[in-house]
Every structure is written in C-alpha cells, then in structure tokens.
Coordinates of C-alpha atoms in Angstrom, one line a residue:
X1 CA 28.8 -55.9 -84.6
X2 CA 25.5 -57.7 -84.0
X3 CA 22.6 -56.1 -82.3
X4 CA 22.7 -58.9 -79.7
X5 CA 25.8 -59.8 -78.1
X6 CA 23.9 -63.1 -76.9
X7 CA 21.8 -65.0 -79.2
X8 CA 18.4 -63.0 -79.6
X9 CA 16.3 -65.9 -78.5
X10 CA 18.4 -66.4 -75.4
X11 CA 18.3 -62.7 -74.6
X12 CA 14.4 -62.8 -74.9
X13 CA 14.2 -65.8 -72.8
X14 CA 16.1 -64.2 -69.9
X15 CA 14.0 -61.1 -70.2
X16 CA 11.0 -63.2 -70.0
X17 CA 12.1 -65.1 -67.1
X18 CA 13.2 -62.0 -65.1
X19 CA 10.7 -60.3 -62.6
X20 CA 9.2 -57.5 -64.3
X21 CA 10.0 -53.9 -63.0
X22 CA 7.0 -51.9 -61.5
X23 CA 4.4 -50.5 -63.8
X24 CA 5.8 -46.8 -63.1
X25 CA 9.3 -48.0 -64.8
X26 CA 7.4 -49.6 -67.6
X27 CA 5.5 -46.3 -68.4
X28 CA 8.9 -44.6 -68.2
X29 CA 10.3 -46.8 -70.7
X30 CA 7.3 -46.3 -73.0
X31 CA 7.6 -42.4 -72.6
X32 CA 11.2 -42.4 -73.1
X33 CA 10.9 -44.4 -76.6
X34 CA 8.0 -41.9 -77.4
X35 CA 9.6 -38.6 -76.4
X36 CA 13.5 -38.7 -76.1
X37 CA 16.1 -39.2 -78.3
X38 CA 18.6 -42.2 -77.9
X39 CA 16.0 -44.1 -76.0
X40 CA 18.3 -47.2 -76.3
X41 CA 20.5 -45.5 -73.6
X42 CA 17.9 -47.0 -71.3
X43 CA 19.3 -49.6 -68.9
X44 CA 16.4 -51.7 -69.5
X45 CA 15.0 -54.7 -67.4
X46 CA 18.0 -57.3 -67.0
X47 CA 20.2 -54.3 -66.1
X48 CA 17.6 -52.6 -64.1
X49 CA 16.6 -55.6 -61.9
X50 CA 20.3 -56.6 -61.5
X51 CA 20.9 -53.0 -60.1
X52 CA 17.7 -53.3 -57.8
X53 CA 18.9 -56.7 -56.5
X54 CA 22.6 -55.5 -55.7
X55 CA 21.1 -52.4 -54.0
X56 CA 18.6 -54.4 -51.9
X57 CA 21.5 -56.7 -50.9
X58 CA 23.9 -53.7 -50.2
X59 CA 21.5 -51.6 -48.5
X60 CA 23.4 -48.3 -49.3
X61 CA 22.7 -45.2 -47.3
X62 CA 25.1 -43.1 -49.7
X63 CA 24.8 -43.8 -53.4
X64 CA 25.8 -42.1 -56.5
X65 CA 24.9 -42.5 -60.3
X66 CA 26.9 -41.0 -63.0
X67 CA 24.9 -40.6 -66.1
X68 CA 21.2 -40.8 -65.1
X69 CA 19.4 -40.3 -68.6
X70 CA 15.7 -40.3 -67.9
X71 CA 15.9 -42.0 -64.4
X72 CA 15.1 -45.8 -65.0
X73 CA 18.4 -46.9 -63.4
X74 CA 18.0 -44.4 -60.8
X75 CA 14.6 -45.6 -59.7
X76 CA 15.8 -49.2 -60.0
X77 CA 18.7 -48.6 -57.5
X78 CA 16.5 -46.3 -55.0
X79 CA 13.8 -49.3 -55.1
X80 CA 16.4 -51.5 -53.3
X81 CA 17.7 -48.6 -51.0
X82 CA 16.6 -48.4 -47.4
X83 CA 14.0 -45.5 -46.8
X84 CA 16.7 -43.1 -45.4
X85 CA 19.1 -43.9 -48.2
X86 CA 20.3 -41.0 -50.7
X87 CA 21.1 -41.5 -54.0
X88 CA 23.0 -38.5 -56.0
X89 CA 22.5 -38.5 -59.8
X90 CA 24.8 -36.5 -62.1
X91 CA 23.4 -35.6 -65.6
X92 CA 24.3 -33.0 -68.1
X93 CA 21.2 -33.2 -70.2
X94 CA 18.5 -30.6 -68.8
X95 CA 15.6 -32.4 -70.8
X96 CA 16.3 -35.7 -69.5
X97 CA 16.6 -34.2 -65.9
X98 CA 13.1 -32.5 -66.3
X99 CA 11.7 -35.9 -67.7
X100 CA 13.0 -38.1 -64.9
X101 CA 11.9 -35.8 -62.1
X102 CA 8.4 -36.2 -63.2
X103 CA 8.5 -39.9 -62.7
X104 CA 10.7 -39.4 -59.6
X105 CA 7.7 -37.2 -58.1
X106 CA 5.4 -40.0 -58.8
X107 CA 7.5 -42.8 -57.2
X108 CA 7.4 -43.8 -53.7
X109 CA 11.3 -43.9 -53.8
X110 CA 11.7 -40.7 -55.6
X111 CA 12.4 -38.9 -52.2
X112 CA 15.7 -40.7 -52.1
X113 CA 16.9 -39.2 -55.3
X114 CA 18.8 -35.7 -55.8
X115 CA 20.0 -34.7 -59.1
X116 CA 22.8 -32.4 -59.6
X117 CA 23.1 -30.9 -63.2
X118 CA 26.6 -30.6 -64.6
X119 CA 29.9 -32.6 -65.5
X120 CA 30.3 -35.5 -63.2
X121 CA 34.0 -34.8 -62.7
X122 CA 33.3 -31.4 -61.4
X123 CA 30.4 -32.5 -59.2
X124 CA 32.6 -35.3 -57.6
X125 CA 34.8 -32.5 -56.5
X126 CA 32.2 -31.0 -54.5
X127 CA 30.8 -34.0 -52.8
X128 CA 32.2 -34.8 -49.2
X129 CA 30.7 -38.2 -48.4
X130 CA 31.8 -41.7 -48.3
X131 CA 29.9 -44.0 -50.8
X132 CA 28.4 -47.4 -50.4
X133 CA 27.2 -47.9 -54.1
X134 CA 27.9 -46.2 -57.4
X135 CA 26.6 -47.0 -60.9
X136 CA 28.6 -45.4 -63.7
X137 CA 27.0 -45.0 -67.2
X138 CA 28.1 -41.7 -68.6
X139 CA 30.6 -40.5 -71.2
X140 CA 33.0 -43.6 -71.9
X141 CA 36.0 -41.3 -72.5
X142 CA 36.0 -40.6 -68.7
X143 CA 35.4 -44.2 -67.5
X144 CA 38.6 -44.7 -66.0
X145 CA 38.8 -41.1 -64.5
X146 CA 35.3 -41.7 -63.0
X147 CA 36.3 -45.2 -61.6
X148 CA 39.5 -44.0 -60.1
X149 CA 37.8 -40.9 -58.5
X150 CA 34.8 -42.9 -57.3
X151 CA 37.1 -45.6 -55.7
X152 CA 38.9 -43.1 -53.4
X153 CA 35.4 -41.9 -52.3
X154 CA 34.1 -45.7 -51.7
X155 CA 34.0 -47.1 -48.3
X156 CA 35.7 -50.6 -47.8
X157 CA 33.1 -53.3 -48.9
X158 CA 31.3 -50.6 -51.2
X159 CA 30.4 -51.4 -54.8
X160 CA 31.2 -49.8 -58.0
X161 CA 29.2 -50.9 -61.1
X162 CA 30.2 -49.9 -64.6
X163 CA 27.7 -50.4 -67.7
X164 CA 28.6 -50.9 -71.1
X165 CA 31.9 -52.5 -70.5
X166 CA 31.3 -54.9 -73.6
X167 CA 30.6 -51.9 -75.8
X168 CA 28.8 -53.9 -78.3
X169 CA 31.7 -56.3 -78.4
X170 CA 34.0 -53.5 -79.7
X171 CA 36.4 -54.2 -76.8
X172 CA 37.5 -57.7 -78.3
X173 CA 38.7 -55.9 -81.6
X174 CA 39.2 -52.2 -80.5
X175 CA 39.2 -49.6 -83.5
X176 CA 38.7 -46.3 -81.8
X177 CA 39.9 -44.2 -78.9
X178 CA 36.7 -44.9 -77.0
X179 CA 37.1 -48.7 -77.5
X180 CA 40.7 -48.4 -76.2
X181 CA 39.7 -46.4 -73.1
X182 CA 37.0 -49.1 -72.3
X183 CA 39.9 -51.9 -72.7
X184 CA 42.2 -49.9 -70.5
X185 CA 39.5 -49.6 -68.0
X186 CA 38.7 -53.4 -67.8
X187 CA 42.2 -54.3 -67.7
X188 CA 42.9 -51.8 -64.8
X189 CA 40.0 -52.9 -62.8
X190 CA 41.0 -56.6 -63.3
X191 CA 44.6 -55.8 -62.0
X192 CA 43.6 -53.4 -59.3
X193 CA 44.7 -55.2 -55.9
X194 CA 42.4 -52.8 -54.0
X195 CA 39.2 -54.4 -55.4
X196 CA 37.6 -57.7 -56.5
X197 CA 35.4 -57.7 -59.4
X198 CA 33.2 -59.9 -61.8
X199 CA 32.6 -59.2 -65.2
X200 CA 29.1 -59.8 -66.3
X201 CA 27.8 -60.5 -69.8
X202 CA 24.5 -58.9 -68.9
X203 CA 23.2 -56.9 -72.1
X204 CA 26.0 -54.7 -72.9
X205 CA 28.3 -55.8 -70.0
X206 CA 28.3 -54.9 -66.5
X207 CA 31.5 -54.8 -64.3
X208 CA 30.7 -55.2 -60.6
X209 CA 33.5 -54.2 -58.3
X210 CA 33.8 -54.6 -54.5
X211 CA 36.4 -52.4 -52.9
X212 CA 38.5 -54.5 -50.4
X213 CA 38.9 -53.9 -46.8

C-alpha cells in the first residue's frame, strides 16, 4: 500500500492550507518524534484540527477518547471544549501517559483532561455518564466493540468519531483479521439505523457518526 492514500503533493497542499496547531502541540509532535516509539500514531494536523473544529461546534461537556498516545488529539479536542468540559482519556501505555501529562500540565486546556490507565472496555464499564463526544483511536480488534458500547452511552445528537477507518487502504482488499474487523465496523455503521455518518478520506480515514434523536 502507498504511504499516502491521497497524492502526496495534494496531502501537503491540504496541510499547508490548514490553520496550524498551537506551538505547544507543535512541540509535542517534535518531542514525540524524538522520544517515543511509533510516532506515526500521532493524529497530526489534519485530523487534529478536524477534531478541534468538531469539538468547538459540538461544545461537549462530557467527552471520551479511547487511545490517547502522547496527548495530541486529546489537547486538540480539549481546545474546542467549553471551560467546564471534561475529557476522559483511556490509555494502556504508562510511558505515553507520563509524556502526555507533562504537556497537559503546560496547557491552558489541560485541566479539562482526566487520564485513566487500563483497558478501555474495562474502563467503560466503570463510567456512569452520558457522552456528548467520543474519539476512538485504539486497538483495531475492538473497534466494533468500542463503537457499540460508546453508542449506548452517547446522548441523542452526540458525536462518535473513529480514526484509521481506511487502514492504509487495506479495507478495500482485506487480507487479515484486523482488516476484516475494520470492514465490518464500517459496514455496520453505514447500515446502523440509530445514527447518521459521513466517511471522510482525511489522512487514514475518519468516520464521523452522529447518534440520531
């Protein structure tokens, strides 16, 4: 599969012509690349600014992120949230949590974020809240499980956003178990009568889902 699903020059053009993230997030990118394994797991500007804009439009009071990594997407979501909003982040990598918290402490939006260590499916069973906004970007084997559980917790009109739904284009010609799970998840959402969705070809694919009243 190609490194760029969209022509690289078009991808670069979109990047340059999207409002840049705040300097702290630019530093977070640089430090992730220098100090963390798998830095490509970062959401990046196009996804991050999309999340910030959707959050700013939705103004969620109760938000959830499944799969935080080093905190780029969390800070992007929190940036768009109201001052009294709360974003709960589920993460299983202690080193990534420590790294992210260092940036949360320096951000004016960091007070909105609470990190919970552990398997997200276990954490979800402990949460008693109605969600306005969720970003799913964790282990792909559980994508459909995450979606179904989060949808139960989401208020009518709330948003659920899934990342990596193109999976480097492998959803077109699936060859592995993970490929098949993502294909099944995408088909399930498209046919789900309880939601409406738009499948965006931003970076590695974003599925933006709105729970119907």
